Amino acid sequence: MSEGAVRINKYLSQAGFCSRREADKLLDQGRVTINGYYIEIGTKVNPGDQVFVDGNLVVNETEEKVYLAVNKPKGVVCTTNSKVEKNNIVDFVDYPTRIFPIGRLDKMSEGLILMTNDGEIVNQILRARHYHDKEYLVTVDKTITDEFISKMRNGVPILDTITRKCEVEKLGDRSFKIILTQGLNRQIRRMSEALDYRVRTLKRTRIKNITLDVDKGKYRHLTEEEVENLYQNNTTKH
């Protein structure tokens, strides 16, 4: 094995092709080859090797990293697979170089989604142990009670677990703000449904230090300070 060899999932991540987690899925699906040979998770890429995904060469060049804050409208899906989903976030943003979303915001939700070609920051932000804040504004289908707020704050049983304690503030008869530090699938909708409420609108307004401050359907580049802050870990646990 040559000096400078890296694991295939790290190679794809550093190339800005996808996150390490997504790379492992590609490997499981048999969609990655090195020098014409199908490989498995853990295989290392040596300098000079040719890596292909779905028959397309992936070159790990040093390129300028891109970090965007996007205001996603309803109806747009946070996937990079345009073959499966026509209304995908990549085609919607239509950035001139390849980027992908960090995490997800479900189709019927709107608001802040971060996009990048930096696979390393994806792993940093999505690691649950880092307790990154994500803030949402939510409206539901009926009057919010003190009991509902209390249960949402202290943990709701969904997906074979109990959600982490979190900050919840009632804003109106049927609206509230919630700050999560975990990212379970459709978490707020599932939490509300477990308490016999239905989410009518859901907007993410903040991810850690990044606040939603662009018009719907638009994006802006993150500042250097914002990117540096994203790489830092939260120390406060709710």
CSV table of N, CA, C and O in Angstrom, one decimal, residues 112 132-136 167 178-179 203-212 234 238:
chain,number,residue,atom,x,y,z
A,112,LEU,N,-34.2,26.9,6.2
A,112,LEU,CA,-32.8,26.9,6.1
A,112,LEU,C,-32.2,25.5,5.8
A,112,LEU,O,-32.5,24.5,6.6
A,132,HIS,N,-25.5,20.2,17.9
A,132,HIS,CA,-25.7,21.5,17.2
A,132,HIS,C,-27.2,21.9,17.3
A,132,HIS,O,-28.1,21.1,17.0
A,133,ASP,N,-27.5,23.1,17.6
A,133,ASP,CA,-28.8,23.6,17.6
A,133,ASP,C,-29.4,23.8,16.2
A,133,ASP,O,-28.8,24.2,15.3
A,134,LYS,N,-30.7,23.4,16.1
A,134,LYS,CA,-31.5,23.6,14.9
A,134,LYS,C,-32.8,24.2,15.4
A,134,LYS,O,-33.5,23.5,16.2
A,135,GLU,N,-33.2,25.4,14.9
A,135,GLU,CA,-34.4,26.1,15.4
A,135,GLU,C,-35.5,26.1,14.4
A,135,GLU,O,-35.2,26.3,13.2
A,136,TYR,N,-36.7,25.8,14.8
A,136,TYR,CA,-37.8,25.7,13.9
A,136,TYR,C,-39.0,26.6,14.4
A,136,TYR,O,-39.2,26.6,15.6
A,167,GLU,N,-35.6,22.9,23.9
A,167,GLU,CA,-36.3,24.2,24.2
A,167,GLU,C,-37.5,24.3,23.4
A,167,GLU,O,-37.4,24.1,22.2
A,178,ILE,N,-39.2,25.6,18.4
A,178,ILE,CA,-38.6,24.5,19.1
A,178,ILE,C,-37.1,24.5,18.6
A,178,ILE,O,-36.8,24.8,17.4
A,179,ILE,N,-36.2,24.2,19.5
A,179,ILE,CA,-34.8,24.1,19.2
A,179,ILE,C,-34.3,22.6,19.5
A,179,ILE,O,-34.3,22.2,20.7
A,203,LYS,N,-41.0,25.5,9.5
A,203,LYS,CA,-39.9,26.3,8.9
A,203,LYS,C,-38.7,26.3,9.8
A,203,LYS,O,-38.8,26.6,11.0
A,204,ARG,N,-37.5,25.8,9.2
A,204,ARG,CA,-36.3,25.9,10.0
A,204,ARG,C,-35.7,27.3,9.8
A,204,ARG,O,-35.5,27.7,8.6
A,205,THR,N,-35.4,28.0,10.9
A,205,THR,CA,-34.9,29.3,10.8
A,205,THR,C,-33.4,29.5,11.2
A,205,THR,O,-32.8,30.5,11.1
A,206,ARG,N,-32.8,28.4,11.8
A,206,ARG,CA,-31.4,28.5,12.2
A,206,ARG,C,-30.8,27.1,12.3
A,206,ARG,O,-31.4,26.2,12.7
A,207,ILE,N,-29.5,27.1,11.9
A,207,ILE,CA,-28.7,25.9,12.2
A,207,ILE,C,-27.4,26.4,12.9
A,207,ILE,O,-26.6,27.1,12.3
A,208,LYS,N,-27.3,26.1,14.2
A,208,LYS,CA,-26.2,26.6,15.0
A,208,LYS,C,-26.1,28.1,14.9
A,208,LYS,O,-27.0,28.8,15.3
A,209,ASN,N,-25.0,28.6,14.2
A,209,ASN,CA,-24.8,30.1,14.2
A,209,ASN,C,-25.4,30.7,12.9
A,209,ASN,O,-25.2,31.9,12.7
A,210,ILE,N,-26.0,29.9,12.0
A,210,ILE,CA,-26.4,30.4,10.7
A,210,ILE,C,-27.9,30.6,10.8
A,210,ILE,O,-28.7,29.7,11.1
A,211,THR,N,-28.3,31.9,10.6
A,211,THR,CA,-29.7,32.3,10.7
A,211,THR,C,-30.3,32.5,9.3
A,211,THR,O,-29.6,32.9,8.4
A,212,LEU,N,-31.5,32.1,9.1
A,212,LEU,CA,-32.2,32.2,7.8
A,212,LEU,C,-32.4,33.7,7.5
A,212,LEU,O,-33.2,34.4,8.2
A,234,ASN,N,-20.5,22.3,19.9
A,234,ASN,CA,-21.3,22.8,21.0
A,234,ASN,C,-20.9,22.1,22.3
A,234,ASN,O,-20.6,20.9,22.3
A,238,HIS,N,-28.6,20.2,26.2
A,238,HIS,CA,-30.0,20.5,26.7
A,238,HIS,C,-30.6,19.3,27.4
A,238,HIS,O,-30.4,18.2,26.9
